[in-house]
PDB file of C-alpha atoms in Angstrom:
ATOM      1  CA  MET T   1     -17.158 -46.716  29.099  1.00 89.00           C
ATOM      2  CA  VAL T   2     -19.964 -48.060  26.898  1.00 95.00           C
ATOM      3  CA  MET T   3     -21.663 -51.213  28.167  1.00 97.00           C
ATOM      4  CA  VAL T   4     -23.310 -53.523  25.625  1.00 98.00           C
ATOM      5  CA  ARG T   5     -26.005 -56.078  26.382  1.00 98.00           C
ATOM      6  CA  THR T   6     -28.871 -57.818  24.633  1.00 98.00           C
ATOM      7  CA  LEU T   7     -32.230 -58.981  25.937  1.00 98.00           C
ATOM      8  CA  GLN T   8     -35.778 -59.740  24.915  1.00 98.00           C
ATOM      9  CA  ILE T   9     -39.023 -58.027  25.789  1.00 99.00           C
ATOM     10  CA  LYS T  10     -42.505 -59.201  24.832  1.00 98.00           C
ATOM     11  CA  ASP T  11     -45.273 -57.659  22.763  1.00 98.00           C
ATOM     12  CA  HIS T  12     -48.492 -59.682  22.957  1.00 96.00           C
ATOM     13  CA  GLY T  13     -46.344 -62.733  23.689  1.00 97.00           C
ATOM     14  CA  LEU T  14     -44.014 -62.151  20.738  1.00 98.00           C
ATOM     15  CA  PRO T  15     -40.313 -61.785  21.643  1.00 99.00           C
ATOM     16  CA  LEU T  16     -38.693 -58.519  20.572  1.00 99.00           C
ATOM     17  CA  HIS T  17     -34.896 -58.324  20.537  1.00 99.00           C
ATOM     18  CA  LEU T  18     -33.215 -55.273  22.081  1.00 99.00           C
ATOM     19  CA  THR T  19     -29.546 -54.361  21.817  1.00 99.00           C
ATOM     20  CA  LEU T  20     -28.454 -51.845  24.446  1.00 99.00           C
ATOM     21  CA  TYR T  21     -25.440 -49.568  24.229  1.00 99.00           C
ATOM     22  CA  GLU T  22     -25.353 -47.829  27.605  1.00 98.00           C
ATOM     23  CA  SER T  23     -23.332 -44.691  28.279  1.00 98.00           C
ATOM     24  CA  SER T  24     -24.375 -43.772  31.836  1.00 96.00           C
ATOM     25  CA  PRO T  25     -27.549 -44.098  33.931  1.00 94.00           C
ATOM     26  CA  GLN T  26     -28.520 -40.451  33.473  1.00 95.00           C
ATOM     27  CA  ALA T  27     -27.628 -40.098  29.784  1.00 98.00           C
ATOM     28  CA  PRO T  28     -30.497 -39.292  27.393  1.00 99.00           C
ATOM     29  CA  VAL T  29     -32.160 -42.354  25.889  1.00 99.00           C
ATOM     30  CA  ALA T  30     -32.289 -42.800  22.112  1.00 99.00           C
ATOM     31  CA  ILE T  31     -34.523 -45.596  20.837  1.00 99.00           C
ATOM     32  CA  PHE T  32     -33.192 -46.681  17.444  1.00 99.00           C
ATOM     33  CA  ILE T  33     -35.349 -48.129  14.647  1.00 99.00           C
ATOM     34  CA  HIS T  34     -33.682 -49.948  11.756  1.00 99.00           C
ATOM     35  CA  GLY T  35     -34.441 -49.582   8.075  1.00 98.00           C
ATOM     36  CA  MET T  36     -36.117 -51.871   5.559  1.00 97.00           C
ATOM     37  CA  THR T  37     -34.613 -55.389   5.388  1.00 98.00           C
ATOM     38  CA  ALA T  38     -32.374 -54.573   8.344  1.00 98.00           C
ATOM     39  CA  HIS T  39     -32.032 -55.143  12.101  1.00 98.00           C
ATOM     40  CA  ALA T  40     -30.066 -53.547  14.943  1.00 98.00           C
ATOM     41  CA  GLY T  41     -26.952 -55.642  14.336  1.00 97.00           C
ATOM     42  CA  PHE T  42     -26.832 -54.362  10.756  1.00 97.00           C
ATOM     43  CA  TYR T  43     -25.693 -50.985  12.154  1.00 98.00           C
ATOM     44  CA  SER T  44     -23.072 -52.416  14.504  1.00 97.00           C
ATOM     45  CA  ASP T  45     -21.541 -55.532  12.982  1.00 94.00           C
ATOM     46  CA  MET T  46     -21.870 -55.418   9.209  1.00 93.00           C
ATOM     47  CA  ILE T  47     -19.039 -53.060   8.246  1.00 94.00           C
ATOM     48  CA  PRO T  48     -15.746 -53.494  10.131  1.00 94.00           C
ATOM     49  CA  GLY T  49     -14.953 -50.373  12.133  1.00 92.00           C
ATOM     50  CA  ALA T  50     -18.378 -48.785  11.562  1.00 96.00           C
ATOM     51  CA  ASN T  51     -20.424 -49.412  14.709  1.00 98.00           C
ATOM     52  CA  TYR T  52     -23.032 -46.680  14.514  1.00 99.00           C
ATOM     53  CA  LEU T  53     -24.832 -47.681  17.714  1.00 99.00           C
ATOM     54  CA  GLN T  54     -21.653 -47.708  19.790  1.00 98.00           C
ATOM     55  CA  ALA T  55     -20.671 -44.348  18.328  1.00 98.00           C
ATOM     56  CA  LEU T  56     -24.011 -42.872  19.449  1.00 99.00           C
ATOM     57  CA  ALA T  57     -23.422 -44.233  22.951  1.00 98.00           C
ATOM     58  CA  GLY T  58     -19.888 -42.869  22.853  1.00 98.00           C
ATOM     59  CA  ALA T  59     -21.435 -39.454  22.175  1.00 98.00           C
ATOM     60  CA  GLY T  60     -23.263 -39.678  25.508  1.00 98.00           C
ATOM     61  CA  LEU T  61     -26.523 -41.517  24.765  1.00 99.00           C
ATOM     62  CA  ASN T  62     -28.133 -44.678  26.086  1.00 99.00           C
ATOM     63  CA  VAL T  63     -29.117 -46.474  22.885  1.00 99.00           C
ATOM     64  CA  VAL T  64     -32.018 -48.945  22.853  1.00 99.00           C
ATOM     65  CA  ALA T  65     -31.935 -50.595  19.418  1.00 99.00           C
ATOM     66  CA  LEU T  66     -35.074 -52.554  18.529  1.00 99.00           C
ATOM     67  CA  ASP T  67     -35.522 -55.344  16.014  1.00 99.00           C
ATOM     68  CA  LEU T  68     -39.112 -54.908  14.813  1.00 99.00           C
ATOM     69  CA  GLN T  69     -41.206 -58.062  14.691  1.00 99.00           C
ATOM     70  CA  GLY T  70     -40.521 -60.141  11.608  1.00 98.00           C
ATOM     71  CA  HIS T  71     -36.958 -58.765  11.472  1.00 99.00           C
ATOM     72  CA  GLY T  72     -33.538 -59.723  12.767  1.00 98.00           C
ATOM     73  CA  ARG T  73     -33.596 -61.653  16.026  1.00 98.00           C
ATOM     74  CA  SER T  74     -37.175 -60.773  16.983  1.00 99.00           C
ATOM     75  CA  GLY T  75     -40.049 -63.203  16.707  1.00 98.00           C
ATOM     76  CA  GLY T  76     -42.651 -63.384  13.996  1.00 98.00           C
ATOM     77  CA  ALA T  77     -42.641 -64.591  10.415  1.00 97.00           C
ATOM     78  CA  ARG T  78     -40.028 -62.803   8.302  1.00 97.00           C
ATOM     79  CA  GLY T  79     -41.415 -59.763   6.549  1.00 95.00           C
ATOM     80  CA  ARG T  80     -44.820 -59.957   8.223  1.00 96.00           C
ATOM     81  CA  PHE T  81     -45.882 -56.879  10.179  1.00 97.00           C
ATOM     82  CA  THR T  82     -48.289 -53.966   9.946  1.00 96.00           C
ATOM     83  CA  TYR T  83     -47.941 -50.270  10.667  1.00 98.00           C
ATOM     84  CA  ALA T  84     -49.953 -50.664  13.873  1.00 98.00           C
ATOM     85  CA  GLU T  85     -47.765 -53.555  15.014  1.00 98.00           C
ATOM     86  CA  ALA T  86     -44.575 -51.581  14.349  1.00 99.00           C
ATOM     87  CA  ILE T  87     -45.865 -48.639  16.402  1.00 99.00           C
ATOM     88  CA  ARG T  88     -46.887 -51.053  19.161  1.00 99.00           C
ATOM     89  CA  ASN T  89     -43.428 -52.689  19.115  1.00 99.00           C
ATOM     90  CA  ILE T  90     -41.899 -49.245  19.571  1.00 99.00           C
ATOM     91  CA  ARG T  91     -44.261 -48.527  22.472  1.00 99.00           C
ATOM     92  CA  ARG T  92     -42.931 -51.657  24.199  1.00 99.00           C
ATOM     93  CA  ALA T  93     -39.389 -50.339  23.743  1.00 99.00           C
ATOM     94  CA  VAL T  94     -40.494 -47.035  25.305  1.00 99.00           C
ATOM     95  CA  ASP T  95     -42.017 -48.984  28.212  1.00 99.00           C
ATOM     96  CA  PHE T  96     -38.662 -50.706  28.705  1.00 99.00           C
ATOM     97  CA  ALA T  97     -36.746 -47.419  28.578  1.00 99.00           C
ATOM     98  CA  LEU T  98     -39.014 -45.832  31.187  1.00 98.00           C
ATOM     99  CA  GLU T  99     -38.676 -48.831  33.488  1.00 98.00           C
ATOM    100  CA  THR T 100     -34.895 -49.059  33.044  1.00 98.00           C
ATOM    101  CA  TYR T 101     -33.689 -45.452  32.771  1.00 98.00           C
ATOM    102  CA  HIS T 102     -35.819 -42.293  33.075  1.00 98.00           C
ATOM    103  CA  ASP T 103     -38.296 -40.227  31.051  1.00 98.00           C
ATOM    104  CA  ARG T 104     -35.830 -38.299  28.856  1.00 99.00           C
ATOM    105  CA  ILE T 105     -36.532 -40.453  25.835  1.00 99.00           C
ATOM    106  CA  GLY T 106     -35.995 -39.646  22.183  1.00 99.00           C
ATOM    107  CA  ILE T 107     -36.291 -41.742  19.062  1.00 99.00           C
ATOM    108  CA  THR T 108     -34.184 -42.011  15.943  1.00 99.00           C
ATOM    109  CA  GLY T 109     -34.163 -44.260  12.922  1.00 99.00           C
ATOM    110  CA  SER T 110     -32.760 -44.762   9.461  1.00 99.00           C
ATOM    111  CA  SER T 111     -34.621 -45.007   6.150  1.00 98.00           C
ATOM    112  CA  MET T 112     -37.899 -46.859   6.878  1.00 98.00           C
ATOM    113  CA  GLY T 113     -36.858 -46.617  10.537  1.00 99.00           C
ATOM    114  CA  GLY T 114     -36.656 -42.836  10.273  1.00 99.00           C
ATOM    115  CA  ILE T 115     -40.178 -42.756   8.860  1.00 99.00           C
ATOM    116  CA  LEU T 116     -41.508 -44.995  11.636  1.00 99.00           C
ATOM    117  CA  ALA T 117     -39.586 -42.979  14.245  1.00 99.00           C
ATOM    118  CA  PHE T 118     -41.369 -39.823  13.076  1.00 99.00           C
ATOM    119  CA  TYR T 119     -44.785 -41.447  13.384  1.00 99.00           C
ATOM    120  CA  ALA T 120     -43.968 -43.067  16.724  1.00 99.00           C
ATOM    121  CA  ALA T 121     -43.048 -39.629  18.075  1.00 99.00           C
ATOM    122  CA  LEU T 122     -46.359 -38.317  16.735  1.00 98.00           C
ATOM    123  CA  GLU T 123     -48.349 -41.102  18.372  1.00 98.00           C
ATOM    124  CA  ASP T 124     -46.576 -41.646  21.718  1.00 99.00           C
ATOM    125  CA  PRO T 125     -46.590 -38.658  24.111  1.00 98.00           C
ATOM    126  CA  ARG T 126     -43.751 -40.192  26.126  1.00 99.00           C
ATOM    127  CA  ILE T 127     -41.283 -39.652  23.274  1.00 99.00           C
ATOM    128  CA  ARG T 128     -39.915 -36.143  23.714  1.00 99.00           C
ATOM    129  CA  ALA T 129     -37.733 -35.589  20.631  1.00 99.00           C
ATOM    130  CA  ALA T 130     -36.844 -37.251  17.337  1.00 99.00           C
ATOM    131  CA  VAL T 131     -34.036 -37.383  14.799  1.00 99.00           C
ATOM    132  CA  CYS T 132     -35.189 -38.969  11.559  1.00 99.00           C
ATOM    133  CA  HIS T 133     -32.816 -40.035   8.810  1.00 99.00           C
ATOM    134  CA  ASN T 134     -35.441 -39.944   6.076  1.00 98.00           C
ATOM    135  CA  VAL T 135     -39.118 -39.110   6.393  1.00 98.00           C
ATOM    136  CA  LEU T 136     -42.157 -39.652   4.211  1.00 97.00           C
ATOM    137  CA  ASP T 137     -45.813 -38.677   4.455  1.00 97.00           C
ATOM    138  CA  LEU T 138     -47.428 -42.103   4.813  1.00 96.00           C
ATOM    139  CA  ARG T 139     -50.863 -40.625   4.147  1.00 94.00           C
ATOM    140  CA  ASP T 140     -49.786 -39.756   0.607  1.00 89.00           C
ATOM    141  CA  ILE T 141     -46.691 -41.413  -0.845  1.00 86.00           C
ATOM    142  CA  ARG T 142     -47.597 -40.591  -4.447  1.00 75.00           C
ATOM    143  CA  PRO T 143     -44.605 -38.237  -4.902  1.00 68.00           C
ATOM    144  CA  VAL T 144     -42.105 -41.029  -4.271  1.00 70.00           C
ATOM    145  CA  LEU T 145     -44.106 -43.517  -6.338  1.00 64.00           C
ATOM    146  CA  TYR T 146     -44.169 -41.101  -9.260  1.00 56.00           C
ATOM    147  CA  LEU T 147     -40.459 -40.486  -8.836  1.00 53.00           C
ATOM    148  CA  ARG T 148     -39.847 -44.222  -9.102  1.00 54.00           C
ATOM    149  CA  ARG T 149     -42.406 -44.574 -11.933  1.00 47.00           C
ATOM    150  CA  HIS T 150     -44.466 -46.949  -9.811  1.00 52.00           C
ATOM    151  CA  PHE T 151     -47.643 -45.124 -10.859  1.00 48.00           C
ATOM    152  CA  ILE T 152     -49.768 -48.250 -10.839  1.00 51.00           C
ATOM    153  CA  LEU T 153     -49.204 -49.185  -7.192  1.00 56.00           C
ATOM    154  CA  VAL T 154     -51.801 -46.909  -5.582  1.00 57.00           C
ATOM    155  CA  PRO T 155     -54.763 -48.005  -7.749  1.00 59.00           C
ATOM    156  CA  LEU T 156     -53.483 -51.588  -7.633  1.00 61.00           C
ATOM    157  CA  ALA T 157     -53.344 -51.541  -3.835  1.00 60.00           C
ATOM    158  CA  ARG T 158     -56.872 -50.156  -3.665  1.00 62.00           C
ATOM    159  CA  ALA T 159     -58.073 -52.847  -6.037  1.00 66.00           C
ATOM    160  CA  THR T 160     -56.522 -55.634  -3.956  1.00 65.00           C
ATOM    161  CA  ARG T 161     -58.020 -54.565  -0.606  1.00 66.00           C
ATOM    162  CA  PRO T 162     -61.048 -56.879  -0.927  1.00 71.00           C
ATOM    163  CA  LEU T 163     -58.589 -59.712  -1.643  1.00 66.00           C
ATOM    164  CA  GLN T 164     -56.351 -59.046   1.359  1.00 68.00           C
ATOM    165  CA  PRO T 165     -57.540 -62.179   3.226  1.00 72.00           C
ATOM    166  CA  ILE T 166     -56.341 -64.220   0.236  1.00 72.00           C
ATOM    167  CA  LEU T 167     -53.361 -62.231  -1.069  1.00 77.00           C
ATOM    168  CA  GLY T 168     -52.137 -60.602   2.152  1.00 78.00           C
ATOM    169  CA  GLU T 169     -49.469 -63.252   2.761  1.00 86.00           C
ATOM    170  CA  LEU T 170     -48.073 -63.041  -0.769  1.00 87.00           C
ATOM    171  CA  PRO T 171     -44.302 -62.318  -0.527  1.00 91.00           C
ATOM    172  CA  ILE T 172     -43.190 -59.273  -2.525  1.00 88.00           C
ATOM    173  CA  PRO T 173     -39.399 -59.085  -3.070  1.00 91.00           C
ATOM    174  CA  VAL T 174     -37.683 -55.955  -1.785  1.00 91.00           C
ATOM    175  CA  ARG T 175     -35.655 -55.715  -4.972  1.00 88.00           C
ATOM    176  CA  ALA T 176     -38.859 -55.140  -6.926  1.00 81.00           C
ATOM    177  CA  PHE T 177     -38.848 -51.650  -5.388  1.00 80.00           C
ATOM    178  CA  LEU T 178     -35.318 -51.039  -4.119  1.00 85.00           C
ATOM    179  CA  GLU T 179     -32.118 -50.980  -6.153  1.00 88.00           C
ATOM    180  CA  PRO T 180     -29.151 -52.063  -3.953  1.00 92.00           C
ATOM    181  CA  SER T 181     -26.804 -49.556  -5.594  1.00 93.00           C
ATOM    182  CA  HIS T 182     -29.106 -46.780  -4.352  1.00 94.00           C
ATOM    183  CA  VAL T 183     -28.675 -47.940  -0.741  1.00 96.00           C
ATOM    184  CA  PHE T 184     -24.891 -48.289  -0.464  1.00 97.00           C
ATOM    185  CA  GLU T 185     -22.434 -46.359  -2.579  1.00 96.00           C
ATOM    186  CA  LYS T 186     -19.517 -48.723  -1.979  1.00 96.00           C
ATOM    187  CA  PRO T 187     -19.827 -52.122  -3.734  1.00 96.00           C
ATOM    188  CA  GLU T 188     -18.180 -53.973  -0.843  1.00 97.00           C
ATOM    189  CA  ASN T 189     -20.859 -52.660   1.526  1.00 96.00           C
ATOM    190  CA  ARG T 190     -23.625 -53.745  -0.841  1.00 96.00           C
ATOM    191  CA  HIS T 191     -22.114 -57.238  -0.962  1.00 96.00           C
ATOM    192  CA  ARG T 192     -22.011 -57.443   2.846  1.00 96.00           C
ATOM    193  CA  TRP T 193     -25.646 -56.359   3.028  1.00 96.00           C
ATOM    194  CA  LEU T 194     -26.796 -58.900   0.460  1.00 95.00           C
ATOM    195  CA  ARG T 195     -25.030 -61.675   2.408  1.00 95.00           C
ATOM    196  CA  ASP T 196     -26.462 -60.739   5.823  1.00 96.00           C
ATOM    197  CA  PRO T 197     -28.411 -63.812   7.026  1.00 96.00           C
ATOM    198  CA  HIS T 198     -30.592 -61.720   9.350  1.00 97.00           C
ATOM    199  CA  CYS T 199     -31.906 -59.357   6.667  1.00 98.00           C
ATOM    200  CA  VAL T 200     -35.399 -59.677   5.187  1.00 98.00           C
ATOM    201  CA  TRP T 201     -35.592 -59.859   1.396  1.00 97.00           C
ATOM    202  CA  ALA T 202     -39.357 -60.147   0.896  1.00 96.00           C
ATOM    203  CA  TYR T 203     -42.284 -58.533   2.701  1.00 95.00           C
ATOM    204  CA  ARG T 204     -45.852 -59.791   2.713  1.00 92.00           C
ATOM    205  CA  LEU T 205     -48.226 -57.787   0.566  1.00 88.00           C
ATOM    206  CA  LYS T 206     -50.133 -56.967   3.749  1.00 89.00           C
ATOM    207  CA  ALA T 207     -47.026 -55.247   5.171  1.00 92.00           C
ATOM    208  CA  TRP T 208     -46.419 -53.114   2.072  1.00 87.00           C
ATOM    209  CA  VAL T 209     -50.051 -52.010   1.955  1.00 86.00           C
ATOM    210  CA  SER T 210     -50.359 -51.391   5.700  1.00 91.00           C
ATOM    211  CA  VAL T 211     -47.257 -49.218   6.006  1.00 93.00           C
ATOM    212  CA  PHE T 212     -47.171 -47.369   2.697  1.00 89.00           C
ATOM    213  CA  LEU T 213     -50.586 -47.523   1.035  1.00 84.00           C
ATOM    214  CA  GLU T 214     -53.156 -47.237   3.829  1.00 87.00           C
ATOM    215  CA  PRO T 215     -53.557 -43.605   4.952  1.00 90.00           C
ATOM    216  CA  SER T 216     -56.474 -44.016   7.353  1.00 92.00           C
ATOM    217  CA  ASP T 217     -54.494 -45.036  10.455  1.00 96.00           C
ATOM    218  CA  LYS T 218     -51.757 -42.376  10.258  1.00 98.00           C
ATOM    219  CA  PRO T 219     -51.922 -38.893  11.805  1.00 97.00           C
ATOM    220  CA  PRO T 220     -51.131 -35.848   9.634  1.00 98.00           C
ATOM    221  CA  VAL T 221     -47.490 -34.789   9.677  1.00 98.00           C
ATOM    222  CA  GLU T 222     -48.566 -31.239  10.568  1.00 98.00           C
ATOM    223  CA  ALA T 223     -49.637 -32.553  13.990  1.00 98.00           C
ATOM    224  CA  MET T 224     -45.997 -32.995  15.056  1.00 98.00           C
ATOM    225  CA  THR T 225     -45.245 -30.839  18.112  1.00 97.00           C
ATOM    226  CA  LYS T 226     -42.040 -32.504  19.349  1.00 98.00           C
ATOM    227  CA  PRO T 227     -38.621 -31.140  18.411  1.00 99.00           C
ATOM    228  CA  VAL T 228     -37.600 -33.075  15.308  1.00 99.00           C
ATOM    229  CA  ARG T 229     -34.460 -33.009  13.189  1.00 99.00           C
ATOM    230  CA  LEU T 230     -34.564 -34.412   9.656  1.00 99.00           C
ATOM    231  CA  LEU T 231     -31.434 -35.786   7.982  1.00 99.00           C
ATOM    232  CA  VAL T 232     -30.934 -36.687   4.330  1.00 99.00           C
ATOM    233  CA  GLY T 233     -27.998 -37.107   1.987  1.00 99.00           C
ATOM    234  CA  GLU T 234     -27.663 -34.544  -0.782  1.00 99.00           C
ATOM    235  CA  HIS T 235     -27.618 -37.343  -3.355  1.00 98.00           C
ATOM    236  CA  ASP T 236     -30.077 -39.758  -1.730  1.00 97.00           C
ATOM    237  CA  ARG T 237     -31.629 -41.648  -4.655  1.00 94.00           C
ATOM    238  CA  ILE T 238     -34.327 -43.388  -2.596  1.00 93.00           C
ATOM    239  CA  LEU T 239     -35.911 -40.482  -0.702  1.00 94.00           C
ATOM    240  CA  PRO T 240     -34.452 -37.332  -2.274  1.00 95.00           C
ATOM    241  CA  ALA T 241     -33.471 -34.133  -0.516  1.00 97.00           C
ATOM    242  CA  ASP T 242     -36.097 -32.029  -2.330  1.00 95.00           C
ATOM    243  CA  MET T 243     -38.815 -34.271  -0.947  1.00 94.00           C
ATOM    244  CA  HIS T 244     -37.459 -33.646   2.554  1.00 97.00           C
ATOM    245  CA  ARG T 245     -37.439 -29.894   1.968  1.00 98.00           C
ATOM    246  CA  ALA T 246     -41.129 -30.000   1.053  1.00 96.00           C
ATOM    247  CA  PHE T 247     -41.867 -32.184   4.092  1.00 97.00           C
ATOM    248  CA  ALA T 248     -39.945 -29.880   6.459  1.00 98.00           C
ATOM    249  CA  ALA T 249     -41.863 -26.848   5.187  1.00 98.00           C
ATOM    250  CA  ARG T 250     -45.080 -28.413   6.503  1.00 97.00           C
ATOM    251  CA  LEU T 251     -43.857 -28.815  10.088  1.00 98.00           C
ATOM    252  CA  ARG T 252     -45.129 -26.222  12.555  1.00 94.00           C
ATOM    253  CA  GLY T 253     -43.133 -27.064  15.671  1.00 93.00           C
ATOM    254  CA  ARG T 254     -39.423 -26.900  16.507  1.00 97.00           C
ATOM    255  CA  SER T 255     -37.638 -28.582  13.638  1.00 98.00           C
ATOM    256  CA  ASP T 256     -34.720 -28.401  11.296  1.00 97.00           C
ATOM    257  CA  LEU T 257     -33.512 -30.146   8.162  1.00 99.00           C
ATOM    258  CA  ILE T 258     -29.884 -30.988   7.478  1.00 99.00           C
ATOM    259  CA  VAL T 259     -28.882 -32.046   3.983  1.00 99.00           C
ATOM    260  CA  VAL T 260     -25.488 -33.753   4.240  1.00 99.00           C
ATOM    261  CA  PRO T 261     -23.330 -32.482   1.354  1.00 98.00           C
ATOM    262  CA  GLY T 262     -22.148 -35.098  -1.110  1.00 98.00           C
ATOM    263  CA  ALA T 263     -23.811 -37.974   0.749  1.00 99.00           C
ATOM    264  CA  GLY T 264     -25.981 -40.742  -0.617  1.00 98.00           C
ATOM    265  CA  HIS T 265     -28.577 -42.776   1.230  1.00 98.00           C
ATOM    266  CA  MET T 266     -26.740 -44.716   3.951  1.00 98.00           C
ATOM    267  CA  LEU T 267     -25.791 -41.918   6.352  1.00 99.00           C
ATOM    268  CA  PRO T 268     -25.368 -44.048   9.520  1.00 98.00           C
ATOM    269  CA  LEU T 269     -22.761 -46.381   8.024  1.00 98.00           C
ATOM    270  CA  GLU T 270     -21.121 -44.615   5.086  1.00 98.00           C
ATOM    271  CA  TYR T 271     -21.174 -41.150   6.716  1.00 98.00           C
ATOM    272  CA  LEU T 272     -20.971 -42.181  10.367  1.00 98.00           C
ATOM    273  CA  GLU T 273     -18.592 -39.445  11.520  1.00 98.00           C
ATOM    274  CA  THR T 274     -20.909 -36.763  10.145  1.00 99.00           C
ATOM    275  CA  THR T 275     -24.177 -38.342  11.265  1.00 99.00           C
ATOM    276  CA  VAL T 276     -23.398 -39.206  14.899  1.00 99.00           C
ATOM    277  CA  PRO T 277     -22.821 -35.604  16.090  1.00 99.00           C
ATOM    278  CA  LEU T 278     -25.973 -34.430  14.304  1.00 99.00           C
ATOM    279  CA  VAL T 279     -28.049 -37.007  16.178  1.00 99.00           C
ATOM    280  CA  ALA T 280     -26.336 -36.640  19.548  1.00 99.00           C
ATOM    281  CA  GLU T 281     -26.392 -32.846  19.701  1.00 99.00           C
ATOM    282  CA  TRP T 282     -30.151 -32.734  19.049  1.00 99.00           C
ATOM    283  CA  PHE T 283     -30.898 -35.145  21.863  1.00 99.00           C
ATOM    284  CA  HIS T 284     -28.511 -33.429  24.285  1.00 98.00           C
ATOM    285  CA  GLU T 285     -30.235 -30.128  23.514  1.00 98.00           C
ATOM    286  CA  HIS T 286     -33.812 -31.376  23.864  1.00 98.00           C
ATOM    287  CA  LEU T 287     -33.506 -34.194  26.424  1.00 98.00           C
ATOM    288  CA  HIS T 288     -31.445 -32.434  29.069  1.00 87.00           C
ATOM    289  CA  ALA T 289     -32.237 -32.971  32.757  1.00 72.00           C
TER     290      ALA T 289
END
């Protein structure tokens, strides 16, 4: 029987909201990181009958779902965070998992959360395996910018660095970069997303630059030594499958890439029955006692 509870932990005094879906005390732990705009509850409550987090727990995992600072029910101004703060938030979730369960800890995430999950696994030796729905080389995101015809963003970001103390808090709408129809295929799901009161619809310029346009504080993807599975929909229009194939070819450790046939971007919610076994089997294989 899956037990569900919520609680708060602290990171430098800031409350971070955790949602726990617990399978059994000795089950492998999967820390879950949400995508852009989202929060943990987005993956459990938004679409009737599509509780991704409970399904993962039902597949034999203890799920620790984190709301990053500035998101969902965690503290901090909406849309204000940096790459370093996100990695630190995740470290606090790992601390909690070690104190509460055991050391068989993996990490998974969706969209931006998959990208951050990959880097958290790179940076935190306590994370033993990862399943990433979407990845991106944060040291060089030019391929995706060129794909989206956002050629000007890299030189523009470099030009604004001296002005960060002044412009860093400027809110940049998510829809300037992200088309809702590319996220959800079904219109009714897009409408639910756009009405979610806990979603973030603008990020501070500082957040965009820190996560996506500042390479100096990210390790190279080739440094990954943990077992990592990459997931992407065949027709993902945000982070395409070909980009994932090129990324996977650079990994030197134990890894695989699964391209879900016929799928778009939102694997956890619109392709739940396919995605859950792919996540669970990887963690059961690599986080066994």
